[in-house]
PDB file of C-alpha atoms in Angstrom:
ATOM      1  CA  UNK A   1      17.832  20.616 -36.841  1.00 69.00           C
ATOM      2  CA  UNK A   2      20.082  18.583 -39.133  1.00 72.00           C
ATOM      3  CA  UNK A   3      21.115  15.063 -38.181  1.00 79.00           C
ATOM      4  CA  UNK A   4      24.706  16.141 -37.574  1.00 87.00           C
ATOM      5  CA  UNK A   5      23.596  19.051 -35.393  1.00 92.00           C
ATOM      6  CA  UNK A   6      21.295  16.764 -33.436  1.00 93.00           C
ATOM      7  CA  UNK A   7      24.107  14.251 -32.946  1.00 95.00           C
ATOM      8  CA  UNK A   8      26.405  17.005 -31.685  1.00 96.00           C
ATOM      9  CA  UNK A   9      23.728  18.310 -29.312  1.00 96.00           C
ATOM     10  CA  UNK A  10      23.064  14.847 -27.891  1.00 97.00           C
ATOM     11  CA  UNK A  11      26.787  14.205 -27.495  1.00 97.00           C
ATOM     12  CA  UNK A  12      27.122  17.448 -25.544  1.00 97.00           C
ATOM     13  CA  UNK A  13      24.116  16.534 -23.400  1.00 97.00           C
ATOM     14  CA  UNK A  14      25.528  13.069 -22.672  1.00 98.00           C
ATOM     15  CA  UNK A  15      28.841  14.588 -21.631  1.00 98.00           C
ATOM     16  CA  UNK A  16      27.050  17.083 -19.394  1.00 97.00           C
ATOM     17  CA  UNK A  17      25.143  14.290 -17.657  1.00 98.00           C
ATOM     18  CA  UNK A  18      28.359  12.344 -17.158  1.00 98.00           C
ATOM     19  CA  UNK A  19      30.096  15.477 -15.909  1.00 97.00           C
ATOM     20  CA  UNK A  20      27.491  15.649 -13.133  1.00 97.00           C
ATOM     21  CA  UNK A  21      28.518  12.142 -12.113  1.00 97.00           C
ATOM     22  CA  UNK A  22      25.389  10.547 -13.564  1.00 98.00           C
ATOM     23  CA  UNK A  23      25.648   7.136 -15.224  1.00 97.00           C
ATOM     24  CA  UNK A  24      24.576   7.154 -18.869  1.00 97.00           C
ATOM     25  CA  UNK A  25      24.087   4.620 -21.651  1.00 97.00           C
ATOM     26  CA  UNK A  26      23.076   5.147 -25.306  1.00 96.00           C
ATOM     27  CA  UNK A  27      19.549   4.533 -26.573  1.00 95.00           C
ATOM     28  CA  UNK A  28      18.522   3.854 -30.146  1.00 93.00           C
ATOM     29  CA  UNK A  29      17.944   7.094 -32.074  1.00 93.00           C
ATOM     30  CA  UNK A  30      14.462   8.516 -31.675  1.00 93.00           C
ATOM     31  CA  UNK A  31      13.427   5.915 -29.081  1.00 94.00           C
ATOM     32  CA  UNK A  32      13.530   5.073 -25.382  1.00 90.00           C
ATOM     33  CA  UNK A  33      15.108   1.652 -26.042  1.00 90.00           C
ATOM     34  CA  UNK A  34      18.612   1.075 -24.669  1.00 90.00           C
ATOM     35  CA  UNK A  35      21.136   0.135 -27.366  1.00 92.00           C
ATOM     36  CA  UNK A  36      21.663  -3.342 -25.968  1.00 90.00           C
ATOM     37  CA  UNK A  37      20.316  -6.870 -26.310  1.00 85.00           C
ATOM     38  CA  UNK A  38      17.639  -8.334 -24.058  1.00 77.00           C
ATOM     39  CA  UNK A  39      18.484 -11.216 -21.771  1.00 75.00           C
ATOM     40  CA  UNK A  40      16.548 -13.724 -23.874  1.00 74.00           C
ATOM     41  CA  UNK A  41      18.710 -12.791 -26.875  1.00 81.00           C
ATOM     42  CA  UNK A  42      22.031 -12.865 -25.009  1.00 84.00           C
ATOM     43  CA  UNK A  43      24.636 -15.100 -26.717  1.00 86.00           C
ATOM     44  CA  UNK A  44      26.987 -15.111 -23.763  1.00 87.00           C
ATOM     45  CA  UNK A  45      29.909 -13.440 -25.507  1.00 88.00           C
ATOM     46  CA  UNK A  46      32.054 -10.413 -24.735  1.00 90.00           C
ATOM     47  CA  UNK A  47      31.139  -8.722 -21.472  1.00 88.00           C
ATOM     48  CA  UNK A  48      28.328 -11.284 -21.094  1.00 87.00           C
ATOM     49  CA  UNK A  49      30.724 -14.263 -21.094  1.00 88.00           C
ATOM     50  CA  UNK A  50      29.976 -14.916 -17.415  1.00 84.00           C
ATOM     51  CA  UNK A  51      26.275 -14.141 -17.691  1.00 85.00           C
ATOM     52  CA  UNK A  52      24.002 -11.478 -19.127  1.00 83.00           C
ATOM     53  CA  UNK A  53      25.095  -7.940 -18.256  1.00 87.00           C
ATOM     54  CA  UNK A  54      22.528  -5.153 -18.114  1.00 88.00           C
ATOM     55  CA  UNK A  55      22.915  -1.597 -19.408  1.00 90.00           C
ATOM     56  CA  UNK A  56      22.526  -0.369 -15.828  1.00 90.00           C
ATOM     57  CA  UNK A  57      25.776  -2.099 -14.887  1.00 90.00           C
ATOM     58  CA  UNK A  58      27.497  -0.818 -18.043  1.00 94.00           C
ATOM     59  CA  UNK A  59      26.347   2.790 -17.704  1.00 95.00           C
ATOM     60  CA  UNK A  60      29.215   5.173 -17.026  1.00 97.00           C
ATOM     61  CA  UNK A  61      29.993   8.703 -15.910  1.00 97.00           C
ATOM     62  CA  UNK A  62      33.492   8.605 -17.447  1.00 97.00           C
ATOM     63  CA  UNK A  63      33.368  11.700 -19.658  1.00 97.00           C
ATOM     64  CA  UNK A  64      36.051  10.438 -22.044  1.00 97.00           C
ATOM     65  CA  UNK A  65      34.251   7.139 -22.595  1.00 97.00           C
ATOM     66  CA  UNK A  66      30.970   8.961 -23.085  1.00 97.00           C
ATOM     67  CA  UNK A  67      32.538  11.362 -25.586  1.00 96.00           C
ATOM     68  CA  UNK A  68      33.937   8.409 -27.537  1.00 96.00           C
ATOM     69  CA  UNK A  69      30.640   6.496 -27.518  1.00 95.00           C
ATOM     70  CA  UNK A  70      28.714   9.479 -28.914  1.00 96.00           C
ATOM     71  CA  UNK A  71      31.372  10.407 -31.479  1.00 94.00           C
ATOM     72  CA  UNK A  72      30.223   8.397 -34.529  1.00 93.00           C
ATOM     73  CA  UNK A  73      27.662  10.938 -35.693  1.00 93.00           C
ATOM     74  CA  UNK A  74      24.634   8.834 -34.742  1.00 94.00           C
ATOM     75  CA  UNK A  75      22.015  10.765 -32.693  1.00 95.00           C
ATOM     76  CA  UNK A  76      21.785   8.319 -29.795  1.00 96.00           C
ATOM     77  CA  UNK A  77      19.361   9.268 -27.073  1.00 97.00           C
ATOM     78  CA  UNK A  78      20.692   9.206 -23.516  1.00 97.00           C
ATOM     79  CA  UNK A  79      19.521   6.888 -20.769  1.00 96.00           C
ATOM     80  CA  UNK A  80      20.381   8.125 -17.272  1.00 97.00           C
ATOM     81  CA  UNK A  81      20.335   5.350 -14.648  1.00 95.00           C
ATOM     82  CA  UNK A  82      19.102   6.879 -11.375  1.00 95.00           C
ATOM     83  CA  UNK A  83      20.103   4.012  -9.056  1.00 92.00           C
ATOM     84  CA  UNK A  84      23.874   4.039  -9.578  1.00 93.00           C
ATOM     85  CA  UNK A  85      23.755   7.824 -10.092  1.00 96.00           C
ATOM     86  CA  UNK A  86      22.283   8.474  -6.637  1.00 96.00           C
ATOM     87  CA  UNK A  87      19.115   9.886  -8.193  1.00 97.00           C
ATOM     88  CA  UNK A  88      15.385   9.260  -8.072  1.00 97.00           C
ATOM     89  CA  UNK A  89      12.955  10.477 -10.742  1.00 97.00           C
ATOM     90  CA  UNK A  90       9.218  11.098 -10.474  1.00 97.00           C
ATOM     91  CA  UNK A  91       7.484  10.845 -13.846  1.00 96.00           C
ATOM     92  CA  UNK A  92       4.201  12.782 -13.785  1.00 97.00           C
ATOM     93  CA  UNK A  93       2.318  11.692 -16.883  1.00 95.00           C
ATOM     94  CA  UNK A  94      -0.873  12.760 -18.555  1.00 93.00           C
ATOM     95  CA  UNK A  95      -3.803  10.295 -18.666  1.00 91.00           C
ATOM     96  CA  UNK A  96      -3.609   7.849 -21.549  1.00 85.00           C
ATOM     97  CA  UNK A  97      -6.640   6.341 -23.240  1.00 82.00           C
ATOM     98  CA  UNK A  98      -6.920   2.575 -23.604  1.00 74.00           C
ATOM     99  CA  UNK A  99      -6.342   0.982 -26.977  1.00 73.00           C
ATOM    100  CA  UNK A 100      -9.472   0.286 -29.050  1.00 78.00           C
ATOM    101  CA  UNK A 101     -11.254  -2.807 -27.768  1.00 73.00           C
ATOM    102  CA  UNK A 102      -9.390  -2.796 -24.436  1.00 70.00           C
ATOM    103  CA  UNK A 103     -10.878  -2.088 -20.982  1.00 72.00           C
ATOM    104  CA  UNK A 104     -10.395   1.480 -19.689  1.00 75.00           C
ATOM    105  CA  UNK A 105      -6.753   2.187 -18.864  1.00 76.00           C
ATOM    106  CA  UNK A 106      -5.960   2.665 -15.197  1.00 80.00           C
ATOM    107  CA  UNK A 107      -5.835   6.418 -14.595  1.00 84.00           C
ATOM    108  CA  UNK A 108      -7.451   7.235 -17.947  1.00 85.00           C
ATOM    109  CA  UNK A 109     -10.127   9.388 -16.324  1.00 87.00           C
ATOM    110  CA  UNK A 110      -8.018  10.642 -13.395  1.00 91.00           C
ATOM    111  CA  UNK A 111      -6.136  13.959 -13.125  1.00 94.00           C
ATOM    112  CA  UNK A 112      -2.708  14.237 -14.683  1.00 95.00           C
ATOM    113  CA  UNK A 113       0.291  13.136 -12.632  1.00 95.00           C
ATOM    114  CA  UNK A 114       1.463  16.647 -11.721  1.00 96.00           C
ATOM    115  CA  UNK A 115      -1.979  17.499 -10.344  1.00 96.00           C
ATOM    116  CA  UNK A 116      -2.018  14.209  -8.432  1.00 95.00           C
ATOM    117  CA  UNK A 117       1.427  14.896  -6.969  1.00 96.00           C
ATOM    118  CA  UNK A 118       0.370  18.342  -5.759  1.00 95.00           C
ATOM    119  CA  UNK A 119      -2.792  16.843  -4.233  1.00 94.00           C
ATOM    120  CA  UNK A 120      -0.756  14.145  -2.502  1.00 93.00           C
ATOM    121  CA  UNK A 121       1.621  16.766  -1.092  1.00 93.00           C
ATOM    122  CA  UNK A 122      -1.366  18.659   0.266  1.00 92.00           C
ATOM    123  CA  UNK A 123      -2.873  15.551   1.847  1.00 90.00           C
ATOM    124  CA  UNK A 124       0.359  14.549   3.541  1.00 87.00           C
ATOM    125  CA  UNK A 125       1.508  18.027   4.446  1.00 84.00           C
ATOM    126  CA  UNK A 126       4.825  17.383   2.749  1.00 84.00           C
ATOM    127  CA  UNK A 127       7.052  19.817   0.903  1.00 89.00           C
ATOM    128  CA  UNK A 128       7.333  19.736  -2.873  1.00 93.00           C
ATOM    129  CA  UNK A 129      10.598  21.615  -3.401  1.00 95.00           C
ATOM    130  CA  UNK A 130      11.953  23.073  -6.621  1.00 96.00           C
ATOM    131  CA  UNK A 131      14.315  20.611  -8.273  1.00 97.00           C
ATOM    132  CA  UNK A 132      15.764  19.595 -11.645  1.00 98.00           C
ATOM    133  CA  UNK A 133      12.683  19.272 -13.890  1.00 98.00           C
ATOM    134  CA  UNK A 134      12.008  18.198 -17.465  1.00 98.00           C
ATOM    135  CA  UNK A 135       8.987  18.607 -19.725  1.00 97.00           C
ATOM    136  CA  UNK A 136       8.277  15.351 -21.564  1.00 96.00           C
ATOM    137  CA  UNK A 137       7.115  14.990 -25.185  1.00 95.00           C
ATOM    138  CA  UNK A 138       3.705  13.699 -24.053  1.00 93.00           C
ATOM    139  CA  UNK A 139       2.998  16.859 -22.036  1.00 95.00           C
ATOM    140  CA  UNK A 140       4.012  15.538 -18.625  1.00 96.00           C
ATOM    141  CA  UNK A 141       6.945  16.474 -16.431  1.00 97.00           C
ATOM    142  CA  UNK A 142       9.739  14.668 -14.616  1.00 98.00           C
ATOM    143  CA  UNK A 143      11.166  15.776 -11.276  1.00 98.00           C
ATOM    144  CA  UNK A 144      14.719  14.615 -10.563  1.00 98.00           C
ATOM    145  CA  UNK A 145      15.829  14.275  -6.934  1.00 98.00           C
ATOM    146  CA  UNK A 146      18.852  12.877  -5.151  1.00 97.00           C
ATOM    147  CA  UNK A 147      18.152   9.637  -3.298  1.00 94.00           C
ATOM    148  CA  UNK A 148      18.434   9.987   0.489  1.00 92.00           C
ATOM    149  CA  UNK A 149      21.547   8.321   1.973  1.00 88.00           C
ATOM    150  CA  UNK A 150      21.005   4.681   2.853  1.00 84.00           C
ATOM    151  CA  UNK A 151      17.957   4.199   0.628  1.00 84.00           C
ATOM    152  CA  UNK A 152      17.661   1.666  -2.199  1.00 83.00           C
ATOM    153  CA  UNK A 153      14.600   2.800  -4.128  1.00 86.00           C
ATOM    154  CA  UNK A 154      13.380   0.829  -7.121  1.00 85.00           C
ATOM    155  CA  UNK A 155      11.278   2.187  -9.937  1.00 86.00           C
ATOM    156  CA  UNK A 156       7.497   1.796  -9.753  1.00 86.00           C
ATOM    157  CA  UNK A 157       4.581   2.041 -12.176  1.00 83.00           C
ATOM    158  CA  UNK A 158       1.302   3.743 -11.143  1.00 87.00           C
ATOM    159  CA  UNK A 159       2.148   3.039  -7.525  1.00 88.00           C
ATOM    160  CA  UNK A 160       2.373   6.505  -5.962  1.00 92.00           C
ATOM    161  CA  UNK A 161      -0.689   7.538  -7.986  1.00 92.00           C
ATOM    162  CA  UNK A 162      -2.417   6.332 -11.126  1.00 91.00           C
ATOM    163  CA  UNK A 163      -0.558   8.752 -13.407  1.00 94.00           C
ATOM    164  CA  UNK A 164       2.797   8.837 -11.603  1.00 95.00           C
ATOM    165  CA  UNK A 165       5.658   6.429 -12.277  1.00 92.00           C
ATOM    166  CA  UNK A 166       9.047   6.544 -10.625  1.00 93.00           C
ATOM    167  CA  UNK A 167      12.554   5.756 -11.831  1.00 93.00           C
ATOM    168  CA  UNK A 168      15.096   4.276  -9.433  1.00 91.00           C
ATOM    169  CA  UNK A 169      17.205   1.123  -9.383  1.00 88.00           C
ATOM    170  CA  UNK A 170      16.340  -1.178 -12.277  1.00 84.00           C
ATOM    171  CA  UNK A 171      14.960   1.608 -14.480  1.00 89.00           C
ATOM    172  CA  UNK A 172      16.169   4.680 -16.340  1.00 93.00           C
ATOM    173  CA  UNK A 173      15.047   8.091 -17.507  1.00 95.00           C
ATOM    174  CA  UNK A 174      15.891  10.041 -20.655  1.00 97.00           C
ATOM    175  CA  UNK A 175      18.119  13.092 -20.389  1.00 98.00           C
ATOM    176  CA  UNK A 176      17.091  16.597 -21.470  1.00 97.00           C
ATOM    177  CA  UNK A 177      17.618  16.997 -25.191  1.00 97.00           C
ATOM    178  CA  UNK A 178      16.538  13.458 -26.082  1.00 97.00           C
ATOM    179  CA  UNK A 179      14.195  13.321 -29.059  1.00 96.00           C
ATOM    180  CA  UNK A 180      11.248  11.018 -29.746  1.00 94.00           C
ATOM    181  CA  UNK A 181       8.832  10.994 -32.675  1.00 91.00           C
ATOM    182  CA  UNK A 182       6.375  13.132 -30.710  1.00 91.00           C
ATOM    183  CA  UNK A 183       8.861  15.708 -29.425  1.00 94.00           C
ATOM    184  CA  UNK A 184      11.811  16.280 -27.127  1.00 96.00           C
ATOM    185  CA  UNK A 185      12.617  16.222 -23.417  1.00 97.00           C
ATOM    186  CA  UNK A 186      13.177  19.844 -22.409  1.00 97.00           C
ATOM    187  CA  UNK A 187      14.800  21.207 -19.246  1.00 97.00           C
ATOM    188  CA  UNK A 188      12.358  23.626 -17.616  1.00 97.00           C
ATOM    189  CA  UNK A 189      14.074  24.024 -14.223  1.00 97.00           C
ATOM    190  CA  UNK A 190      17.853  23.728 -13.991  1.00 96.00           C
ATOM    191  CA  UNK A 191      17.875  23.770 -10.180  1.00 96.00           C
ATOM    192  CA  UNK A 192      20.333  21.140  -8.964  1.00 97.00           C
ATOM    193  CA  UNK A 193      18.440  18.024  -7.811  1.00 98.00           C
ATOM    194  CA  UNK A 194      17.441  18.263  -4.147  1.00 97.00           C
ATOM    195  CA  UNK A 195      16.998  15.329  -1.793  1.00 96.00           C
ATOM    196  CA  UNK A 196      13.765  13.374  -2.184  1.00 95.00           C
ATOM    197  CA  UNK A 197      11.467  14.414   0.699  1.00 94.00           C
ATOM    198  CA  UNK A 198      10.785  11.736   3.273  1.00 92.00           C
ATOM    199  CA  UNK A 199       7.044  11.662   2.600  1.00 92.00           C
ATOM    200  CA  UNK A 200       7.769  10.755  -1.040  1.00 93.00           C
ATOM    201  CA  UNK A 201      10.171   8.017   0.043  1.00 91.00           C
ATOM    202  CA  UNK A 202       7.318   6.577   2.100  1.00 88.00           C
ATOM    203  CA  UNK A 203       4.812   6.946  -0.755  1.00 89.00           C
ATOM    204  CA  UNK A 204       7.140   5.045  -3.071  1.00 86.00           C
ATOM    205  CA  UNK A 205       7.692   2.059  -0.791  1.00 79.00           C
ATOM    206  CA  UNK A 206       4.301   1.624   0.886  1.00 67.00           C
ATOM    207  CA  UNK A 207       1.708  -0.806  -0.378  1.00 52.00           C
ATOM    208  CA  UNK A 208      -0.032   0.158  -3.600  1.00 45.00           C
ATOM    209  CA  UNK A 209      -3.361   0.562  -1.795  1.00 40.00           C
ATOM    210  CA  UNK A 210      -1.943   3.765  -0.296  1.00 37.00           C
ATOM    211  CA  UNK A 211      -1.632   5.423  -3.698  1.00 39.00           C
ATOM    212  CA  UNK A 212      -4.170   8.020  -4.758  1.00 41.00           C
ATOM    213  CA  UNK A 213      -6.140   8.503  -7.948  1.00 40.00           C
ATOM    214  CA  UNK A 214      -6.754  12.185  -7.315  1.00 38.00           C
ATOM    215  CA  UNK A 215     -10.515  11.730  -6.823  1.00 36.00           C
ATOM    216  CA  UNK A 216     -12.653  10.354  -3.984  1.00 34.00           C
ATOM    217  CA  UNK A 217     -13.017   6.595  -4.172  1.00 35.00           C
ATOM    218  CA  UNK A 218     -14.882   4.001  -2.177  1.00 34.00           C
ATOM    219  CA  UNK A 219     -12.579   2.542   0.494  1.00 32.00           C
ATOM    220  CA  UNK A 220     -11.673  -1.088  -0.100  1.00 35.00           C
ATOM    221  CA  UNK A 221     -11.260  -3.517   2.750  1.00 38.00           C
ATOM    222  CA  UNK A 222      -7.882  -5.218   2.986  1.00 43.00           C
ATOM    223  CA  UNK A 223      -7.915  -8.768   1.598  1.00 51.00           C
ATOM    224  CA  UNK A 224      -8.367 -11.541   4.151  1.00 67.00           C
ATOM    225  CA  UNK A 225      -5.429 -13.799   4.968  1.00 74.00           C
ATOM    226  CA  UNK A 226      -6.236 -16.398   2.302  1.00 76.00           C
ATOM    227  CA  UNK A 227      -6.700 -13.798  -0.422  1.00 82.00           C
ATOM    228  CA  UNK A 228      -3.588 -11.849   0.600  1.00 82.00           C
ATOM    229  CA  UNK A 229      -1.501 -15.040   0.413  1.00 86.00           C
ATOM    230  CA  UNK A 230      -2.932 -15.828  -3.022  1.00 88.00           C
ATOM    231  CA  UNK A 231      -2.129 -12.329  -4.298  1.00 88.00           C
ATOM    232  CA  UNK A 232       1.398 -12.473  -2.933  1.00 88.00           C
ATOM    233  CA  UNK A 233       2.044 -15.954  -4.362  1.00 91.00           C
ATOM    234  CA  UNK A 234       0.821 -15.048  -7.851  1.00 93.00           C
ATOM    235  CA  UNK A 235       2.686 -11.726  -7.915  1.00 91.00           C
ATOM    236  CA  UNK A 236       5.911 -13.279  -6.626  1.00 91.00           C
ATOM    237  CA  UNK A 237       5.625 -15.888  -9.376  1.00 93.00           C
ATOM    238  CA  UNK A 238       5.254 -13.148 -11.985  1.00 93.00           C
ATOM    239  CA  UNK A 239       8.085 -10.977 -10.647  1.00 90.00           C
ATOM    240  CA  UNK A 240      10.564 -13.872 -10.490  1.00 91.00           C
ATOM    241  CA  UNK A 241       9.733 -15.423 -13.872  1.00 91.00           C
ATOM    242  CA  UNK A 242      12.740 -15.311 -16.257  1.00 90.00           C
ATOM    243  CA  UNK A 243      12.252 -14.352 -19.915  1.00 89.00           C
ATOM    244  CA  UNK A 244      10.673 -16.972 -22.135  1.00 88.00           C
ATOM    245  CA  UNK A 245       7.317 -17.734 -20.490  1.00 89.00           C
ATOM    246  CA  UNK A 246       6.486 -14.404 -18.921  1.00 92.00           C
ATOM    247  CA  UNK A 247       3.416 -13.711 -21.032  1.00 89.00           C
ATOM    248  CA  UNK A 248       1.829 -17.054 -20.125  1.00 91.00           C
ATOM    249  CA  UNK A 249       2.710 -16.767 -16.433  1.00 93.00           C
ATOM    250  CA  UNK A 250       1.334 -13.216 -16.286  1.00 93.00           C
ATOM    251  CA  UNK A 251      -1.862 -14.290 -18.049  1.00 91.00           C
ATOM    252  CA  UNK A 252      -2.515 -17.233 -15.706  1.00 94.00           C
ATOM    253  CA  UNK A 253      -1.706 -15.162 -12.608  1.00 94.00           C
ATOM    254  CA  UNK A 254      -4.051 -12.359 -13.671  1.00 92.00           C
ATOM    255  CA  UNK A 255      -6.780 -14.890 -14.496  1.00 93.00           C
ATOM    256  CA  UNK A 256      -6.442 -16.510 -11.068  1.00 93.00           C
ATOM    257  CA  UNK A 257      -6.692 -13.160  -9.294  1.00 92.00           C
ATOM    258  CA  UNK A 258      -9.591 -12.193 -11.551  1.00 90.00           C
ATOM    259  CA  UNK A 259     -11.441 -15.237 -10.236  1.00 90.00           C
ATOM    260  CA  UNK A 260     -11.012 -13.865  -6.710  1.00 90.00           C
ATOM    261  CA  UNK A 261     -12.292 -10.492  -7.909  1.00 86.00           C
ATOM    262  CA  UNK A 262     -15.327 -12.249  -9.348  1.00 86.00           C
ATOM    263  CA  UNK A 263     -15.850 -14.002  -6.019  1.00 84.00           C
ATOM    264  CA  UNK A 264     -15.912 -10.544  -4.385  1.00 82.00           C
ATOM    265  CA  UNK A 265     -13.020 -11.273  -2.022  1.00 84.00           C
ATOM    266  CA  UNK A 266     -10.498  -9.079  -3.888  1.00 84.00           C
ATOM    267  CA  UNK A 267     -10.752  -5.556  -5.271  1.00 80.00           C
ATOM    268  CA  UNK A 268     -10.061  -5.310  -9.004  1.00 79.00           C
ATOM    269  CA  UNK A 269      -7.870  -2.195  -8.735  1.00 76.00           C
ATOM    270  CA  UNK A 270      -5.866  -3.736  -5.910  1.00 79.00           C
ATOM    271  CA  UNK A 271      -5.235  -6.840  -8.026  1.00 85.00           C
ATOM    272  CA  UNK A 272      -4.288  -4.747 -11.055  1.00 83.00           C
ATOM    273  CA  UNK A 273      -1.890  -2.572  -9.046  1.00 80.00           C
ATOM    274  CA  UNK A 274      -0.176  -5.589  -7.464  1.00 84.00           C
ATOM    275  CA  UNK A 275       0.275  -7.290 -10.843  1.00 89.00           C
ATOM    276  CA  UNK A 276       1.619  -4.107 -12.433  1.00 82.00           C
ATOM    277  CA  UNK A 277       4.118  -3.739  -9.586  1.00 82.00           C
ATOM    278  CA  UNK A 278       5.225  -7.335 -10.187  1.00 85.00           C
ATOM    279  CA  UNK A 279       5.673  -6.678 -13.910  1.00 86.00           C
ATOM    280  CA  UNK A 280       7.726  -3.555 -13.124  1.00 82.00           C
ATOM    281  CA  UNK A 281      10.348  -5.886 -11.605  1.00 83.00           C
ATOM    282  CA  UNK A 282      11.075  -7.186 -15.117  1.00 86.00           C
ATOM    283  CA  UNK A 283      12.423  -3.758 -16.157  1.00 79.00           C
ATOM    284  CA  UNK A 284      10.995  -4.119 -19.670  1.00 79.00           C
ATOM    285  CA  UNK A 285       9.462  -0.707 -20.451  1.00 71.00           C
ATOM    286  CA  UNK A 286       9.221  -1.537 -24.165  1.00 72.00           C
ATOM    287  CA  UNK A 287       6.593  -4.210 -23.440  1.00 79.00           C
ATOM    288  CA  UNK A 288       4.696  -2.297 -20.742  1.00 76.00           C
ATOM    289  CA  UNK A 289       1.664  -1.537 -22.912  1.00 74.00           C
ATOM    290  CA  UNK A 290       1.383  -5.185 -23.959  1.00 81.00           C
ATOM    291  CA  UNK A 291       1.870  -6.437 -20.397  1.00 85.00           C
ATOM    292  CA  UNK A 292      -0.806  -4.161 -18.955  1.00 81.00           C
ATOM    293  CA  UNK A 293      -3.127  -5.264 -21.742  1.00 80.00           C
ATOM    294  CA  UNK A 294      -2.569  -8.895 -20.735  1.00 87.00           C
ATOM    295  CA  UNK A 295      -3.339  -7.993 -17.115  1.00 89.00           C
ATOM    296  CA  UNK A 296      -6.575  -6.200 -18.006  1.00 84.00           C
ATOM    297  CA  UNK A 297      -7.803  -8.914 -20.389  1.00 85.00           C
ATOM    298  CA  UNK A 298      -6.940 -11.837 -18.092  1.00 88.00           C
ATOM    299  CA  UNK A 299      -8.376 -10.172 -14.986  1.00 88.00           C
ATOM    300  CA  UNK A 300     -11.644  -9.618 -16.838  1.00 86.00           C
ATOM    301  CA  UNK A 301     -11.687 -13.217 -18.060  1.00 87.00           C
ATOM    302  CA  UNK A 302     -11.101 -14.561 -14.551  1.00 87.00           C
ATOM    303  CA  UNK A 303     -13.720 -12.246 -13.110  1.00 86.00           C
ATOM    304  CA  UNK A 304     -16.239 -13.818 -15.467  1.00 84.00           C
ATOM    305  CA  UNK A 305     -15.497 -17.229 -13.957  1.00 85.00           C
ATOM    306  CA  UNK A 306     -15.521 -16.555 -10.183  1.00 85.00           C
ATOM    307  CA  UNK A 307     -13.769 -18.940  -7.859  1.00 82.00           C
ATOM    308  CA  UNK A 308     -16.071 -20.885  -5.551  1.00 77.00           C
ATOM    309  CA  UNK A 309     -15.391 -19.799  -1.996  1.00 66.00           C
ATOM    310  CA  UNK A 310     -16.133 -22.103   0.921  1.00 60.00           C
ATOM    311  CA  UNK A 311     -17.824 -19.863   3.487  1.00 44.00           C
ATOM    312  CA  UNK A 312     -17.786 -22.523   6.232  1.00 44.00           C
ATOM    313  CA  UNK A 313     -14.526 -21.240   7.660  1.00 41.00           C
ATOM    314  CA  UNK A 314     -12.834 -17.841   7.649  1.00 39.00           C
ATOM    315  CA  UNK A 315     -10.429 -17.254   4.784  1.00 39.00           C
ATOM    316  CA  UNK A 316     -10.897 -20.720   3.210  1.00 38.00           C
ATOM    317  CA  UNK A 317     -11.607 -21.417  -0.428  1.00 41.00           C
ATOM    318  CA  UNK A 318     -12.993 -24.426  -2.208  1.00 39.00           C
TER     319      UNK A 318
END
């Protein structure tokens, strides 16, 4: 497909998404990156004069504005923001291997996300209805649902299962027709999005320890009160950290929790899942691989230097 034909196809796709009432925003050609500056690079001008404005708040379903934005012949990909669009997206991925020299990636040896989702539906006895579905360039699939009335569902990473992410408020998905270096997003079921089943709402909001890996695993006892407070404090610190020092804060938080893992009062996968959920609050998908690498490396480093636990009283540490 020529560049001009691709631009025309993406413009038509963007207008179709907007015509459905879905809020869209352009992404850089051939990438998942929104065509906008990050908060740490915001100069405070234009629409950001009163503070940094995010693409989610700028996304629009105004067909005329969308047609104008995609009219310069550049093949912009299309970000669809589920939150303001009343949507919720399940991203069923295939397992990804860790980078050379890194610890095994979470979910690397687990079933693919679609298999995990079907297994979870079977375990919970919940329906998995036909809905608007895309095939992704990596070989996964995305299921698009409408968000149930009264819900405010945020996106998650490896929370429902180790190879399932979700897209809600604070995140976005790419529309059918978008093109990456490794392929395109293709519509494989044009059924109008149906409402997200209640059991999936619950799976998305419950604690990460309720997620499945798709294989039998040894049950892990819930952290004691001291450990649970430590996990919550470190993860809250990570989630609330503004741009600028995030890498350092994430590293120190993961190291501290790794020390608790080494002391055998905290499960490694529980710590990893909680930290990844905290990082997801940053809404920085472009740095996800780096951030998860920091988590894995710092957890391992902390685990090698276990915290000394005072066993004289329940839930107390030295």
